[in-house]
C-alpha positions in Angstrom: -28.0 -37.9 -36.5 -31.7 -36.9 -36.5 -34.0 -39.8 -37.2 -36.9 -38.7 -39.4 -40.4 -40.0 -38.4 -42.0 -42.5 -40.8 -44.1 -40.8 -43.4 -47.8 -41.0 -42.4 -47.1 -41.9 -38.8 -48.5 -39.9 -35.9 -45.0 -38.6 -35.2 -44.8 -37.4 -38.8 -48.2 -35.8 -38.7 -47.4 -34.0 -35.4 -44.0 -32.8 -36.9 -46.0 -31.0 -39.7 -47.1 -28.4 -37.1 -43.6 -27.1 -36.8 -44.1 -25.0 -40.0 -46.5 -22.8 -38.0 -43.8 -22.2 -35.4 -41.4 -21.1 -38.1 -43.6 -18.1 -38.9 -43.5 -16.8 -35.3 -40.4 -14.6 -34.7 -38.5 -15.5 -31.5 -39.8 -13.8 -28.4 -42.5 -11.9 -30.5 -45.5 -11.0 -28.3 -48.4 -13.2 -29.4 -52.2 -12.7 -29.1 -54.1 -16.0 -29.0 -57.6 -15.2 -30.3 -60.9 -17.1 -30.3 -60.3 -20.0 -28.0 -63.5 -22.0 -27.4 -65.9 -21.6 -24.5 -68.4 -24.4 -25.1 -68.8 -28.1 -24.6 -67.7 -29.4 -28.0 -64.9 -31.7 -27.0 -63.3 -31.4 -30.5 -62.7 -27.7 -30.1 -61.4 -28.3 -26.6 -58.9 -30.8 -27.9 -57.8 -28.2 -30.5 -57.3 -25.6 -27.7 -55.3 -28.0 -25.5 -53.2 -29.0 -28.6 -52.6 -25.3 -29.3 -51.5 -24.6 -25.7 -49.2 -27.6 -25.9 -47.8 -26.1 -29.1 -47.1 -22.8 -27.3 -45.3 -24.7 -24.6 -43.3 -26.9 -26.9 -42.2 -24.1 -29.2 -41.8 -21.5 -26.4 -44.3 -19.1 -27.9 -44.6 -15.9 -25.9 -48.4 -15.5 -25.5 -49.1 -12.2 -23.8 -52.9 -12.2 -24.1 -55.8 -14.7 -24.7 -59.2 -13.7 -25.9 -62.3 -15.7 -26.8 -65.0 -14.4 -29.2 -67.0 -13.5 -26.0 -64.5 -11.2 -24.3 -62.6 -9.7 -27.2 -62.7 -5.9 -26.8 -65.3 -4.1 -28.9 -62.9 -1.2 -29.4 -59.6 -1.5 -31.2 -56.8 -2.6 -28.8 -53.3 -1.2 -28.6 -51.0 -3.8 -29.9 -47.2 -3.6 -29.4 -44.9 -3.4 -32.4 -43.9 -6.8 -33.8 -46.9 -8.6 -32.2 -48.4 -11.6 -33.9 -52.0 -12.7 -33.9 -52.7 -16.4 -33.7 -56.3 -17.2 -34.5 -57.8 -20.5 -33.2 -58.2 -23.3 -35.7 -61.0 -25.7 -36.3 -64.0 -25.8 -38.6 -65.6 -22.4 -38.2 -64.0 -20.6 -41.1 -66.9 -19.6 -43.5 -70.4 -18.4 -43.3 -71.9 -21.0 -41.0 -70.5 -19.5 -37.8 -70.8 -15.7 -38.1 -69.7 -14.9 -34.5 -66.3 -16.4 -35.1 -66.0 -15.3 -38.8 -66.8 -11.7 -38.0 -64.3 -11.6 -35.2 -61.6 -13.0 -37.5 -62.4 -10.5 -40.3 -62.4 -7.6 -37.9 -59.0 -8.5 -36.6 -57.6 -8.8 -40.1 -59.1 -5.3 -41.0 -57.9 -3.6 -37.8 -54.3 -5.0 -37.7 -52.8 -4.6 -41.2 -49.4 -3.9 -39.8 -49.2 -7.1 -37.8 -48.6 -10.7 -38.9 -51.7 -12.8 -38.6 -51.7 -16.6 -38.6 -54.9 -18.5 -38.9 -54.2 -22.0 -37.4 -55.5 -25.1 -39.2 -59.1 -24.7 -40.4 -61.6 -26.3 -42.7 -63.2 -23.8 -45.0 -66.9 -23.9 -46.0 -69.0 -21.2 -47.6 -72.6 -21.8 -48.5 -72.8 -18.4 -50.2 -70.5 -17.2 -53.0 -71.3 -13.6 -52.0 -70.0 -14.2 -48.5 -66.9 -15.9 -49.9 -66.2 -12.9 -52.1 -66.7 -10.5 -49.2 -64.2 -12.5 -47.1 -61.8 -12.6 -50.0 -61.8 -8.8 -50.2 -60.9 -8.6 -46.5 -58.2 -11.2 -46.6 -56.6 -9.9 -49.8 -56.3 -6.5 -48.2 -53.7 -7.8 -45.7 -50.1 -8.3 -46.8 -48.9 -10.6 -44.0 -51.7 -13.1 -43.5 -50.9 -16.8 -43.2 -53.8 -19.3 -43.5 -53.3 -23.0 -42.5 -56.0 -25.4 -43.8 -56.6 -29.0 -42.9 -57.6 -30.5 -46.3 -57.1 -30.2 -50.1 -60.5 -28.8 -50.8 -60.0 -26.0 -48.3 -56.6 -25.3 -49.8 -58.1 -25.1 -53.3 -60.8 -22.7 -52.1 -58.2 -20.5 -50.4 -55.7 -20.4 -53.2 -58.5 -19.6 -55.8 -60.1 -16.8 -53.8 -57.4 -15.4 -51.5 -54.4 -14.8 -54.0 -52.7 -12.3 -51.6 -52.8 -14.8 -48.7 -50.1 -17.3 -47.8 -51.8 -20.7 -47.7 -50.5 -23.9 -46.3 -51.7 -27.5 -45.7 -51.5 -28.6 -42.1 -53.0 -31.2 -39.8 -55.2 -30.2 -36.9 -53.6 -28.6 -33.8 -54.9 -31.5 -31.6 -52.0 -33.6 -33.0 -49.6 -31.7 -30.8 -51.1 -33.8 -27.9 -49.6 -37.0 -29.4 -49.3 -39.4 -27.7 -52.2 -39.6 -25.2 -52.1 -42.5 -22.8 -55.3 -44.3 -21.9 -56.2 -44.0 -18.3 -56.9 -47.8 -18.0 -57.3 -51.0 -20.0 -60.5 -51.2 -22.0 -63.4 -53.1 -20.5 -65.9 -52.8 -23.4 -65.7 -53.7 -27.1 -67.3 -51.0 -29.2 -68.1 -47.3 -28.9 -70.2 -45.7 -31.5 -69.3 -42.0 -31.1 -71.8 -40.5 -33.5 -73.0 -37.0 -34.2 -76.7 -36.2 -33.9 -76.9 -32.8 -35.6 -77.4 -31.6 -39.2 -74.0 -33.2 -40.3 -75.4 -36.7 -39.8 -75.6 -38.6 -43.0 -77.8 -41.4 -44.5 -74.8 -43.7 -44.3 -74.7 -43.1 -40.6 -78.4 -43.9 -40.2 -77.9 -47.2 -42.1 -74.9 -48.0 -40.0 -76.8 -47.4 -36.8 -79.4 -50.0 -37.8 -76.9 -52.8 -37.8 -74.2 -51.8 -35.3 -73.6 -53.0 -31.8 -72.1 -51.4 -28.8 -72.6 -48.2 -26.8 -73.8 -44.9 -28.4 -72.4 -41.6 -27.2 -71.6 -38.1 -28.4 -70.1 -35.0 -26.7 -73.5 -34.1 -25.2 -73.7 -37.5 -23.5 -70.1 -37.6 -22.3 -70.7 -34.3 -20.6 -73.6 -34.2 -18.2 -76.3 -31.5 -18.2 -74.8 -30.1 -15.0 -71.3 -29.9 -16.6 -72.8 -28.2 -19.7 -74.5 -25.7 -17.4 -71.2 -24.8 -15.9 -69.8 -24.2 -19.4 -72.6 -21.9 -20.2 -72.0 -20.0 -16.9 -68.3 -19.6 -17.8 -69.4 -18.2 -21.2 -71.8 -15.7 -19.5 -69.1 -14.5 -17.1 -66.6 -14.1 -19.9 -69.1 -12.1 -21.9 -69.3 -9.8 -18.9 -65.5 -9.4 -19.1 -65.0 -11.0 -15.7 -61.6 -12.5 -15.0 -62.5 -16.2 -15.2 -60.1 -17.3 -18.0 -57.9 -19.3 -15.7 -60.9 -21.0 -14.1 -62.3 -21.9 -17.6 -58.9 -23.3 -18.6 -58.8 -25.6 -15.5 -62.4 -26.7 -16.1 -61.8 -27.4 -19.8 -58.8 -29.6 -18.7 -61.3 -31.6 -16.7 -63.6 -32.0 -19.6 -60.8 -33.2 -21.9 -59.6 -35.6 -19.2 -63.1 -37.0 -18.9 -63.3 -37.6 -22.7 -60.0 -39.5 -22.6 -61.3 -41.6 -19.7 -64.5 -42.4 -21.6 -62.5 -43.4 -24.8 -60.2 -45.6 -22.6 -63.2 -47.8 -21.8 -63.4 -49.2 -25.3 -61.3 -51.3 -27.6 -62.7 -50.0 -30.9 -64.2 -46.6 -31.8 -66.5 -45.9 -34.7 -67.2 -42.2 -35.1 -68.6 -39.6 -37.4 -66.9 -36.9 -35.3 -63.6 -35.7 -36.7 -62.2 -35.3 -33.3 -63.6 -38.6 -32.2 -61.3 -40.0 -34.9 -58.4 -37.7 -34.0 -58.7 -38.6 -30.3 -58.7 -42.3 -31.2 -55.6 -41.8 -33.2 -53.9 -39.8 -30.4 -54.7 -42.8 -28.1 -53.5 -45.3 -30.7 -56.9 -47.0 -30.7 -58.5 -49.0 -33.6 -61.1 -46.7 -35.2 -63.4 -46.4 -38.1 -64.4 -43.0 -39.5 -67.8 -42.2 -41.0 -68.1 -39.1 -43.2 -70.1 -36.1 -42.3 -72.6 -34.3 -44.6 -70.1 -32.2 -46.6 -67.1 -34.5 -46.7 -65.0 -32.9 -44.0 -64.1 -36.2 -42.4 -63.1 -38.1 -45.5 -61.1 -35.2 -46.8 -59.1 -35.1 -43.5 -58.6 -38.9 -43.5 -57.4 -38.9 -47.1 -55.0 -36.0 -46.4 -53.5 -37.1 -43.1 -54.5 -40.3 -41.4 -55.1 -42.9 -44.2 -51.7 -44.5 -43.7 -52.3 -45.2 -40.0 -52.7 -49.0 -39.5 -55.4 -48.7 -36.9 -57.6 -46.3 -38.9 -60.1 -47.0 -41.7 -62.8 -45.0 -43.5 -66.3 -46.5 -43.4 -67.8 -47.2 -46.8 -71.3 -48.4 -47.3 -71.4 -51.9 -48.9 -72.4 -51.6 -52.5 -75.0 -54.2 -53.4 -75.0 -56.1 -56.6 -78.0 -56.2 -58.9 -78.7 -59.8 -57.7 -78.6 -58.7 -54.1 -81.0 -55.7 -54.8 -83.4 -58.1 -56.6 -83.2 -60.6 -53.7 -84.0 -57.8 -51.2 -87.1 -56.9 -53.3 -88.2 -60.5 -53.4 -87.7 -60.9 -49.6 -89.7 -57.7 -49.0 -92.5 -59.0 -51.3 -92.5 -62.4 -49.6 -92.8 -60.6 -46.2 -95.8 -58.6 -47.4 -97.5 -61.7 -48.7 -97.0 -63.5 -45.4 -98.4 -60.5 -43.5 -101.6 -60.6 -45.8 -102.1 -64.3 -45.5 -101.6 -64.7 -41.8 
């Protein structure tokens, strides 16, 4: 008798990825497109989860391309081939390199099944959303997996010809990840420093304790230079894919080792949260600027005992008045001393 995983558990979340495998015909030749070549550890976790998925479900990947080395001319694709497009958070108009590649593949391969692995959708322009909709709705066998309810609503409303599904992130296929050693430190604040940083995070930083890190501090400047070199070589169409895969294994392993140092992780990085969950660590998730993190938490990880969503404490009117009085008293003391 098959024992079903507990609803909301990490086993249950991982099992949700099986629905993707059901869309890939047995032994069908598969093209894996748009794997990452940069030093964002979140995307690297997605890539490693995707490769684990291929192995676990015996997917017949015959070719891998990044956005840097995908051929500029139309490729000859065997009959029955399936395109699997990398998941993540670059579906929309914020990352034109990846979106343009995705749309070109959809336009050029209307006789082939295309599966977009779990994505978060975000469009700042309604015009761009309509243009994307026209391309997607022109394909009869396109399957789009999205990571949250808001992305699902956008897709269903604007891509009526597309098959749309809710799915967790591909990194969940890596569950479970064992820590490399017992933690020696208490708190890691794994916080983003880019435009997705929020006012709540700024307030949190004022009163938090522990170490502060992000992907760009986990990976050294020298390591990031190697990544950039790999990207340049791929852009030149040089055969360095296997070298990049091995080096990205090292970067992911280093991230796991860094997280192993700490008992508790507080993060505004979605994959800081997911990596913490994969390692079964206590963690608290701060939202990003457009709600991606909280949407993912509410969709998938809110039932996990070791996770919680950070909420700014709401002050009462009395507390606000007291703060004003304290500030006034402080100014008076400064004037009189």
